[in-house]
mmCIF file of C-alpha atoms in Angstrom:
data_model
loop_
_atom_site.group_PDB
_atom_site.id
_atom_site.type_symbol
_atom_site.label_atom_id
_atom_site.label_comp_id
_atom_site.label_asym_id
_atom_site.label_seq_id
_atom_site.Cartn_x
_atom_site.Cartn_y
_atom_site.Cartn_z
ATOM 1 C CA UNK F 1 21.198 91.096 12.790
ATOM 2 C CA UNK F 2 22.847 87.839 12.542
ATOM 3 C CA UNK F 3 19.390 86.470 13.330
ATOM 4 C CA UNK F 4 17.861 87.852 10.260
ATOM 5 C CA UNK F 5 20.240 86.176 7.969
ATOM 6 C CA UNK F 6 20.722 83.046 9.621
ATOM 7 C CA UNK F 7 17.105 82.486 10.000
ATOM 8 C CA UNK F 8 16.964 82.141 6.412
ATOM 9 C CA UNK F 9 19.985 81.021 5.093
ATOM 10 C CA UNK F 10 20.508 78.121 7.545
ATOM 11 C CA UNK F 11 18.330 76.229 5.433
ATOM 12 C CA UNK F 12 20.157 76.947 2.179
ATOM 13 C CA UNK F 13 23.962 77.208 2.940
ATOM 14 C CA UNK F 14 26.377 74.380 2.800
ATOM 15 C CA UNK F 15 25.723 70.868 3.867
ATOM 16 C CA UNK F 16 23.744 71.500 7.026
ATOM 17 C CA UNK F 17 20.345 71.065 5.530
ATOM 18 C CA UNK F 18 21.408 67.543 3.589
ATOM 19 C CA UNK F 19 22.653 66.125 7.014
ATOM 20 C CA UNK F 20 19.699 67.557 8.908
ATOM 21 C CA UNK F 21 17.173 65.736 6.420
ATOM 22 C CA UNK F 22 19.167 62.656 6.494
ATOM 23 C CA UNK F 23 19.046 62.350 10.034
ATOM 24 C CA UNK F 24 15.464 63.339 10.692
ATOM 25 C CA UNK F 25 13.867 61.996 7.369
ATOM 26 C CA UNK F 26 12.671 58.783 8.856
ATOM 27 C CA UNK F 27 11.091 60.457 11.755
ATOM 28 C CA UNK F 28 9.527 63.152 9.464
ATOM 29 C CA UNK F 29 7.915 60.381 7.504
ATOM 30 C CA UNK F 30 5.666 59.563 10.433
ATOM 31 C CA UNK F 31 2.174 60.857 10.911
ATOM 32 C CA UNK F 32 2.418 64.707 12.280
ATOM 33 C CA UNK F 33 0.661 63.585 15.481
ATOM 34 C CA UNK F 34 3.523 61.229 16.597
ATOM 35 C CA UNK F 35 6.292 63.508 16.081
ATOM 36 C CA UNK F 36 8.375 64.235 18.910
ATOM 37 C CA UNK F 37 10.173 67.434 19.389
ATOM 38 C CA UNK F 38 12.775 65.845 21.952
ATOM 39 C CA UNK F 39 13.761 63.234 19.316
ATOM 40 C CA UNK F 40 14.241 65.840 16.737
ATOM 41 C CA UNK F 41 16.147 67.973 18.943
ATOM 42 C CA UNK F 42 18.833 65.383 19.537
ATOM 43 C CA UNK F 43 18.824 64.941 15.369
ATOM 44 C CA UNK F 44 19.159 68.523 15.285
ATOM 45 C CA UNK F 45 22.321 68.743 17.380
ATOM 46 C CA UNK F 46 23.802 65.602 15.522
ATOM 47 C CA UNK F 47 23.217 67.368 12.445
ATOM 48 C CA UNK F 48 25.093 70.408 13.615
ATOM 49 C CA UNK F 49 28.066 68.366 14.864
ATOM 50 C CA UNK F 50 28.283 66.568 11.734
ATOM 51 C CA UNK F 51 27.996 69.467 8.933
ATOM 52 C CA UNK F 52 29.535 72.891 8.565
ATOM 53 C CA UNK F 53 27.209 74.472 11.000
ATOM 54 C CA UNK F 54 29.424 73.316 13.870
ATOM 55 C CA UNK F 55 31.725 76.271 12.835
ATOM 56 C CA UNK F 56 28.982 78.984 13.473
ATOM 57 C CA UNK F 57 29.456 80.757 16.661
ATOM 58 C CA UNK F 58 27.936 79.109 19.888
ATOM 59 C CA UNK F 59 25.795 82.096 20.750
ATOM 60 C CA UNK F 60 23.989 81.462 17.475
ATOM 61 C CA UNK F 61 24.131 77.761 17.800
ATOM 62 C CA UNK F 62 22.647 77.665 21.289
ATOM 63 C CA UNK F 63 19.390 79.757 20.202
ATOM 64 C CA UNK F 64 18.477 77.353 17.348
ATOM 65 C CA UNK F 65 15.216 75.416 18.236
ATOM 66 C CA UNK F 66 13.070 72.816 16.713
ATOM 67 C CA UNK F 67 9.479 73.901 16.428
ATOM 68 C CA UNK F 68 6.447 71.846 15.377
ATOM 69 C CA UNK F 69 3.312 73.579 14.230
ATOM 70 C CA UNK F 70 -0.094 72.157 14.970
ATOM 71 C CA UNK F 71 -1.599 69.461 12.571
ATOM 72 C CA UNK F 72 -4.578 70.723 10.422
ATOM 73 C CA UNK F 73 -5.305 67.270 8.571
ATOM 74 C CA UNK F 74 -5.255 63.831 9.535
ATOM 75 C CA UNK F 75 -3.142 63.119 6.313
ATOM 76 C CA UNK F 76 -0.183 65.488 7.669
ATOM 77 C CA UNK F 77 3.121 64.109 8.081
ATOM 78 C CA UNK F 78 6.262 65.436 10.027
ATOM 79 C CA UNK F 79 7.716 67.280 6.984
ATOM 80 C CA UNK F 80 4.417 69.188 6.937
ATOM 81 C CA UNK F 81 4.557 70.683 10.346
ATOM 82 C CA UNK F 82 8.460 70.859 11.114
ATOM 83 C CA UNK F 83 10.410 73.847 11.371
ATOM 84 C CA UNK F 84 13.628 75.534 12.938
ATOM 85 C CA UNK F 85 13.423 78.935 14.695
ATOM 86 C CA UNK F 86 15.609 81.293 16.696
ATOM 87 C CA UNK F 87 14.852 82.064 20.370
ATOM 88 C CA UNK F 88 14.740 85.963 20.208
ATOM 89 C CA UNK F 89 14.907 87.649 23.515
ATOM 90 C CA UNK F 90 14.701 91.366 24.651
ATOM 91 C CA UNK F 91 15.773 94.052 23.194
ATOM 92 C CA UNK F 92 15.631 92.285 19.784
ATOM 93 C CA UNK F 93 12.138 91.526 20.116
ATOM 94 C CA UNK F 94 11.358 95.226 19.715
ATOM 95 C CA UNK F 95 12.512 94.551 15.965
ATOM 96 C CA UNK F 96 11.581 90.991 15.642
ATOM 97 C CA UNK F 97 7.953 91.116 16.526
ATOM 98 C CA UNK F 98 5.422 88.301 16.558
ATOM 99 C CA UNK F 99 4.010 89.451 13.335
ATOM 100 C CA UNK F 100 7.633 89.359 11.649
ATOM 101 C CA UNK F 101 8.462 85.835 13.144
ATOM 102 C CA UNK F 102 5.274 84.460 11.418
ATOM 103 C CA UNK F 103 6.474 85.980 8.320
ATOM 104 C CA UNK F 104 9.998 84.376 8.997
ATOM 105 C CA UNK F 105 7.936 80.946 9.470
ATOM 106 C CA UNK F 106 6.208 81.270 5.893
ATOM 107 C CA UNK F 107 9.740 81.903 4.372
ATOM 108 C CA UNK F 108 11.193 79.132 6.299
ATOM 109 C CA UNK F 109 8.694 76.613 5.330
ATOM 110 C CA UNK F 110 9.000 77.739 1.563
ATOM 111 C CA UNK F 111 13.068 77.196 1.685
ATOM 112 C CA UNK F 112 12.399 73.792 3.649
ATOM 113 C CA UNK F 113 10.154 72.345 0.822
ATOM 114 C CA UNK F 114 12.580 73.639 -1.561
ATOM 115 C CA UNK F 115 15.558 72.052 -0.098
ATOM 116 C CA UNK F 116 13.173 68.923 0.428
ATOM 117 C CA UNK F 117 12.519 68.291 -3.017
ATOM 118 C CA UNK F 118 16.459 69.037 -3.979
ATOM 119 C CA UNK F 119 17.183 66.420 -1.434
ATOM 120 C CA UNK F 120 14.738 63.886 -2.807
ATOM 121 C CA UNK F 121 16.097 64.317 -6.294
ATOM 122 C CA UNK F 122 19.785 64.010 -5.232
ATOM 123 C CA UNK F 123 18.638 60.753 -3.370
ATOM 124 C CA UNK F 124 16.962 59.519 -6.819
ATOM 125 C CA UNK F 125 20.225 60.266 -8.619
ATOM 126 C CA UNK F 126 22.053 58.015 -6.273
ATOM 127 C CA UNK F 127 19.571 55.166 -6.935
ATOM 128 C CA UNK F 128 19.431 55.607 -10.622
ATOM 129 C CA UNK F 129 22.863 57.175 -11.830
ATOM 130 C CA UNK F 130 24.055 56.204 -15.218
ATOM 131 C CA UNK F 131 26.381 53.336 -13.812
ATOM 132 C CA UNK F 132 23.780 51.786 -12.068
ATOM 133 C CA UNK F 133 21.273 51.945 -14.867
ATOM 134 C CA UNK F 134 23.718 50.624 -17.299
ATOM 135 C CA UNK F 135 24.398 47.483 -14.916
ATOM 136 C CA UNK F 136 20.727 46.883 -14.512
ATOM 137 C CA UNK F 137 20.189 47.001 -18.208
ATOM 138 C CA UNK F 138 22.650 44.578 -18.769
ATOM 139 C CA UNK F 139 22.018 42.065 -15.830
ATOM 140 C CA UNK F 140 18.497 42.425 -15.757
ATOM 141 C CA UNK F 141 15.626 40.466 -17.331
ATOM 142 C CA UNK F 142 15.740 40.127 -21.283
ATOM 143 C CA UNK F 143 13.015 39.435 -23.762
ATOM 144 C CA UNK F 144 10.004 41.932 -24.003
ATOM 145 C CA UNK F 145 9.705 42.546 -20.477
ATOM 146 C CA UNK F 146 13.295 43.284 -20.027
ATOM 147 C CA UNK F 147 13.461 45.521 -23.100
ATOM 148 C CA UNK F 148 10.456 47.699 -21.728
ATOM 149 C CA UNK F 149 11.948 47.888 -18.329
ATOM 150 C CA UNK F 150 15.099 49.311 -19.743
ATOM 151 C CA UNK F 151 13.107 51.852 -21.656
ATOM 152 C CA UNK F 152 11.125 53.037 -18.573
ATOM 153 C CA UNK F 153 14.489 53.215 -16.618
ATOM 154 C CA UNK F 154 15.871 55.737 -19.597
ATOM 155 C CA UNK F 155 12.586 57.634 -19.190
ATOM 156 C CA UNK F 156 12.653 57.891 -15.489
ATOM 157 C CA UNK F 157 16.249 59.356 -15.828
ATOM 158 C CA UNK F 158 15.274 61.859 -18.374
ATOM 159 C CA UNK F 159 12.362 62.982 -16.297
ATOM 160 C CA UNK F 160 14.605 63.429 -13.189
ATOM 161 C CA UNK F 161 16.811 65.605 -15.605
ATOM 162 C CA UNK F 162 13.929 68.003 -16.284
ATOM 163 C CA UNK F 163 12.786 68.277 -12.672
ATOM 164 C CA UNK F 164 16.367 68.791 -11.288
ATOM 165 C CA UNK F 165 16.807 71.676 -14.280
ATOM 166 C CA UNK F 166 13.620 73.192 -12.771
ATOM 167 C CA UNK F 167 14.571 73.019 -8.990
ATOM 168 C CA UNK F 168 18.022 74.176 -9.536
ATOM 169 C CA UNK F 169 16.947 77.322 -11.351
ATOM 170 C CA UNK F 170 14.374 77.967 -8.718
ATOM 171 C CA UNK F 171 16.766 77.806 -6.029
ATOM 172 C CA UNK F 172 19.494 79.915 -7.757
ATOM 173 C CA UNK F 173 16.524 82.445 -8.131
ATOM 174 C CA UNK F 174 15.727 82.320 -4.491
ATOM 175 C CA UNK F 175 19.327 82.138 -3.230
ATOM 176 C CA UNK F 176 20.820 85.307 -5.468
ATOM 177 C CA UNK F 177 17.578 87.457 -6.573
ATOM 178 C CA UNK F 178 15.695 87.052 -3.465
ATOM 179 C CA UNK F 179 17.750 86.312 -0.523
ATOM 180 C CA UNK F 180 21.000 88.318 -1.474
ATOM 181 C CA UNK F 181 19.314 90.980 -3.143
ATOM 182 C CA UNK F 182 17.078 91.803 -0.382
ATOM 183 C CA UNK F 183 19.933 91.364 2.226
ATOM 184 C CA UNK F 184 22.109 93.909 0.238
ATOM 185 C CA UNK F 185 19.070 96.297 0.427
ATOM 186 C CA UNK F 186 18.818 95.910 4.048
ATOM 187 C CA UNK F 187 22.512 96.430 4.965
ATOM 188 C CA UNK F 188 22.530 99.667 2.782
ATOM 189 C CA UNK F 189 19.492 101.059 4.843
ATOM 190 C CA UNK F 190 20.653 99.916 8.074
ATOM 191 C CA UNK F 191 24.031 101.771 7.396
ATOM 192 C CA UNK F 192 22.217 104.749 7.113
ATOM 193 C CA UNK F 193 19.663 104.293 9.818
ATOM 194 C CA UNK F 194 19.867 107.084 12.663
ATOM 195 C CA UNK F 195 17.294 105.790 14.811
ATOM 196 C CA UNK F 196 15.361 102.614 15.917
ATOM 197 C CA UNK F 197 12.130 103.484 13.955
ATOM 198 C CA UNK F 198 14.521 103.627 10.729
ATOM 199 C CA UNK F 199 15.956 99.993 11.835
ATOM 200 C CA UNK F 200 12.207 98.711 12.252
ATOM 201 C CA UNK F 201 11.192 100.101 8.986
ATOM 202 C CA UNK F 202 14.318 98.682 6.917
ATOM 203 C CA UNK F 203 13.641 95.308 8.524
ATOM 204 C CA UNK F 204 9.892 95.344 7.526
ATOM 205 C CA UNK F 205 10.559 96.267 4.106
ATOM 206 C CA UNK F 206 13.283 93.481 3.835
ATOM 207 C CA UNK F 207 10.566 90.984 4.834
ATOM 208 C CA UNK F 208 8.339 92.568 2.844
ATOM 209 C CA UNK F 209 10.727 92.181 -0.326
ATOM 210 C CA UNK F 210 11.684 88.341 0.512
ATOM 211 C CA UNK F 211 7.942 87.495 1.071
ATOM 212 C CA UNK F 212 6.740 89.201 -2.651
ATOM 213 C CA UNK F 213 9.614 87.703 -4.446
ATOM 214 C CA UNK F 214 9.558 84.322 -2.935
ATOM 215 C CA UNK F 215 5.866 84.011 -4.225
ATOM 216 C CA UNK F 216 4.522 84.254 -0.775
ATOM 217 C CA UNK F 217 2.503 87.399 -1.461
ATOM 218 C CA UNK F 218 -0.993 87.930 -1.521
ATOM 219 C CA UNK F 219 -0.895 88.468 -5.226
ATOM 220 C CA UNK F 220 1.025 85.104 -5.825
ATOM 221 C CA UNK F 221 -1.133 82.566 -4.045
ATOM 222 C CA UNK F 222 -2.265 80.903 -7.103
ATOM 223 C CA UNK F 223 1.585 80.806 -8.421
ATOM 224 C CA UNK F 224 2.499 79.512 -5.080
ATOM 225 C CA UNK F 225 -0.251 76.733 -5.135
ATOM 226 C CA UNK F 226 0.915 75.710 -8.388
ATOM 227 C CA UNK F 227 4.671 75.655 -7.360
ATOM 228 C CA UNK F 228 3.280 73.599 -4.292
ATOM 229 C CA UNK F 229 1.794 71.003 -7.048
ATOM 230 C CA UNK F 230 5.107 70.765 -8.652
ATOM 231 C CA UNK F 231 6.789 70.013 -5.521
ATOM 232 C CA UNK F 232 4.413 66.928 -4.634
ATOM 233 C CA UNK F 233 4.728 65.478 -8.301
ATOM 234 C CA UNK F 234 8.673 65.709 -7.671
ATOM 235 C CA UNK F 235 7.943 63.730 -4.185
ATOM 236 C CA UNK F 236 5.615 61.208 -6.068
ATOM 237 C CA UNK F 237 8.212 60.701 -8.549
ATOM 238 C CA UNK F 238 10.985 59.950 -5.999
ATOM 239 C CA UNK F 239 8.581 57.109 -4.676
ATOM 240 C CA UNK F 240 8.047 55.724 -8.029
ATOM 241 C CA UNK F 241 11.732 55.739 -9.034
ATOM 242 C CA UNK F 242 12.684 53.972 -5.865
ATOM 243 C CA UNK F 243 10.081 51.110 -6.663
ATOM 244 C CA UNK F 244 11.019 50.957 -10.635
ATOM 245 C CA UNK F 245 14.831 50.422 -9.486
ATOM 246 C CA UNK F 246 13.978 48.071 -6.860
ATOM 247 C CA UNK F 247 12.195 46.039 -9.649
ATOM 248 C CA UNK F 248 15.243 46.258 -11.870
ATOM 249 C CA UNK F 249 17.611 45.154 -9.003
ATOM 250 C CA UNK F 250 15.280 42.164 -8.215
ATOM 251 C CA UNK F 251 15.034 41.094 -11.833
ATOM 252 C CA UNK F 252 19.002 41.463 -12.225
ATOM 253 C CA UNK F 253 19.699 39.369 -8.746
ATOM 254 C CA UNK F 254 17.215 36.555 -10.042
ATOM 255 C CA UNK F 255 18.819 36.417 -13.567
ATOM 256 C CA UNK F 256 22.282 36.156 -11.628
ATOM 257 C CA UNK F 257 20.915 33.316 -9.272
ATOM 258 C CA UNK F 258 19.558 31.741 -12.499
ATOM 259 C CA UNK F 259 22.795 31.564 -14.228
ATOM 260 C CA UNK F 260 24.534 30.322 -11.263
ATOM 261 C CA UNK F 261 21.865 27.450 -11.110
ATOM 262 C CA UNK F 262 22.409 26.673 -14.641
ATOM 263 C CA UNK F 263 26.156 26.588 -14.568
ATOM 264 C CA UNK F 264 26.057 24.347 -11.337
ATOM 265 C CA UNK F 265 23.560 21.743 -13.048
ATOM 266 C CA UNK F 266 25.782 22.054 -16.167
ATOM 267 C CA UNK F 267 28.856 21.112 -14.310
ATOM 268 C CA UNK F 268 27.058 17.971 -12.557
ATOM 269 C CA UNK F 269 25.743 16.836 -15.886
ATOM 270 C CA UNK F 270 29.479 16.967 -17.199
ATOM 271 C CA UNK F 271 30.600 15.318 -14.200
ATOM 272 C CA UNK F 272 27.894 12.175 -14.332
ATOM 273 C CA UNK F 273 28.387 9.765 -17.224
ATOM 274 C CA UNK F 274 24.461 8.988 -17.010
ATOM 275 C CA UNK F 275 23.180 12.881 -17.491
ATOM 276 C CA UNK F 276 23.161 14.805 -20.740
ATOM 277 C CA UNK F 277 24.861 17.866 -20.927
ATOM 278 C CA UNK F 278 21.739 19.622 -22.360
ATOM 279 C CA UNK F 279 20.201 19.578 -18.888
ATOM 280 C CA UNK F 280 20.694 23.045 -17.508
ATOM 281 C CA UNK F 281 17.630 24.572 -16.501
ATOM 282 C CA UNK F 282 13.914 23.850 -15.729
ATOM 283 C CA UNK F 283 10.566 24.951 -17.058
ATOM 284 C CA UNK F 284 10.186 28.863 -16.328
ATOM 285 C CA UNK F 285 13.807 29.055 -15.404
ATOM 286 C CA UNK F 286 16.720 30.121 -17.797
ATOM 287 C CA UNK F 287 19.939 32.141 -17.736
ATOM 288 C CA UNK F 288 18.675 34.796 -19.884
ATOM 289 C CA UNK F 289 15.256 35.887 -18.210
ATOM 290 C CA UNK F 290 15.738 34.702 -14.433
ATOM 291 C CA UNK F 291 12.649 32.732 -13.181
ATOM 292 C CA UNK F 292 10.048 34.570 -15.493
ATOM 293 C CA UNK F 293 8.339 36.485 -12.751
ATOM 294 C CA UNK F 294 8.854 39.813 -14.412
ATOM 295 C CA UNK F 295 5.999 40.060 -16.909
ATOM 296 C CA UNK F 296 5.293 42.420 -19.659
ATOM 297 C CA UNK F 297 1.972 43.245 -17.955
ATOM 298 C CA UNK F 298 3.796 44.253 -15.056
ATOM 299 C CA UNK F 299 5.926 46.656 -16.828
ATOM 300 C CA UNK F 300 3.258 47.995 -18.638
ATOM 301 C CA UNK F 301 1.597 49.149 -15.252
ATOM 302 C CA UNK F 302 4.718 50.630 -13.858
ATOM 303 C CA UNK F 303 4.877 52.594 -17.713
ATOM 304 C CA UNK F 304 1.189 53.850 -16.893
ATOM 305 C CA UNK F 305 2.256 54.916 -13.404
ATOM 306 C CA UNK F 306 5.290 57.029 -14.805
ATOM 307 C CA UNK F 307 3.288 58.305 -17.544
ATOM 308 C CA UNK F 308 0.694 59.674 -15.040
ATOM 309 C CA UNK F 309 3.478 61.549 -12.874
ATOM 310 C CA UNK F 310 4.914 62.887 -16.178
ATOM 311 C CA UNK F 311 1.850 64.232 -17.430
ATOM 312 C CA UNK F 312 1.073 65.693 -14.159
ATOM 313 C CA UNK F 313 4.193 67.247 -13.750
ATOM 314 C CA UNK F 314 4.081 68.736 -17.224
ATOM 315 C CA UNK F 315 0.784 70.294 -16.815
ATOM 316 C CA UNK F 316 1.872 72.020 -13.362
ATOM 317 C CA UNK F 317 5.000 73.140 -14.846
ATOM 318 C CA UNK F 318 3.197 74.673 -18.030
ATOM 319 C CA UNK F 319 0.651 76.179 -15.519
ATOM 320 C CA UNK F 320 3.520 77.877 -13.273
ATOM 321 C CA UNK F 321 5.517 79.280 -16.537
ATOM 322 C CA UNK F 322 2.077 80.661 -17.762
ATOM 323 C CA UNK F 323 1.388 82.532 -14.900
ATOM 324 C CA UNK F 324 5.005 84.055 -14.278
ATOM 325 C CA UNK F 325 4.301 86.765 -16.964
ATOM 326 C CA UNK F 326 1.352 87.826 -15.315
ATOM 327 C CA UNK F 327 3.281 89.040 -11.868
ATOM 328 C CA UNK F 328 4.075 92.647 -11.110
ATOM 329 C CA UNK F 329 7.361 92.187 -9.969
ATOM 330 C CA UNK F 330 10.152 92.240 -12.640
ATOM 331 C CA UNK F 331 12.086 89.690 -10.788
ATOM 332 C CA UNK F 332 9.219 87.121 -10.982
ATOM 333 C CA UNK F 333 8.958 87.767 -14.672
ATOM 334 C CA UNK F 334 12.713 87.355 -15.053
ATOM 335 C CA UNK F 335 12.285 83.684 -13.531
ATOM 336 C CA UNK F 336 10.506 82.509 -16.759
ATOM 337 C CA UNK F 337 13.486 83.490 -18.726
ATOM 338 C CA UNK F 338 15.747 81.544 -16.522
ATOM 339 C CA UNK F 339 13.649 78.277 -16.430
ATOM 340 C CA UNK F 340 13.116 78.621 -20.378
ATOM 341 C CA UNK F 341 16.415 80.423 -21.376
ATOM 342 C CA UNK F 342 16.976 77.545 -24.137
ATOM 343 C CA UNK F 343 13.391 77.952 -25.350
ATOM 344 C CA UNK F 344 12.751 74.049 -24.352
ATOM 345 C CA UNK F 345 9.318 74.689 -22.762
ATOM 346 C CA UNK F 346 8.107 77.232 -25.345
ATOM 347 C CA UNK F 347 8.905 74.876 -28.101
ATOM 348 C CA UNK F 348 6.935 71.819 -26.327
ATOM 349 C CA UNK F 349 4.056 74.096 -25.924
ATOM 350 C CA UNK F 350 4.073 75.042 -29.513
ATOM 351 C CA UNK F 351 4.561 71.449 -30.626
ATOM 352 C CA UNK F 352 1.372 70.453 -28.821
ATOM 353 C CA UNK F 353 -0.724 73.365 -29.926
ATOM 354 C CA UNK F 354 0.239 72.392 -33.453
#
């Protein structure tokens, strides 16, 4: 029954998922209708060779396949239709029926989305880690625009930390409360199974447990929809953070070029008897602020965009946390405690209410 375990864990263990997303990320950003399963299969093989998945037995890796679902909308991209599956053959298809494989697909899609947002936040960290932020604040534009830009960069860093806290705790819950807990129950029932019917029943109970705890059950549709909105906010944040730090890097580069031009003119002026030493810059250019292209209005527009992302994320997260106590399964109710163990969100909610 390695199929059962690896179908779910392949997306969450080791570095395979990160290497795979790096390999196929550019392709999956394209419209779903233009996705090539042949190209993705080549990227999958590359990811296996470059990650710890290469140490899995060949009889497992040989049955791993790329699958693309049918696109249901014009706006869908490759991320929305991509999936991995195992080619199941007789006699295992007695247990892994078409209905159960459909459930596996839903579970994989959820795990893939979770890993995608984690990978996105990790990529954002590479862009905005403290050393980079401090360097850009030091070398970027000065004046009012520079101060505002530094402030928004710090806000961006704080928001990324909040998002990472949520995603890492949710991932811990999925890994240990959902997957490991359900797997432990399956192995115990498998050990005591006396016939094929008992095996099929144990597997069905396992799938039902994972589906229910992973917010995929019929009673968790609103919760699942809200979680999808949180994931969308995180992906929007990734795009905004990349744009903001591109602006900061551009401002820093222009400032460094301005300093170089001023230094060169000062050296030329010193070397020339007819030139005054006060000539070192031209209107609109100075060593402190670059070439003046970064305006306060532009930074305020970036602030407005960050406010929108932060507000949407806060609303979605509040809705998600408020829905958790209404769930019937005790593990889902416990998830709120994991996410709010320091009562950070509860205090924020009380503050808004007051």
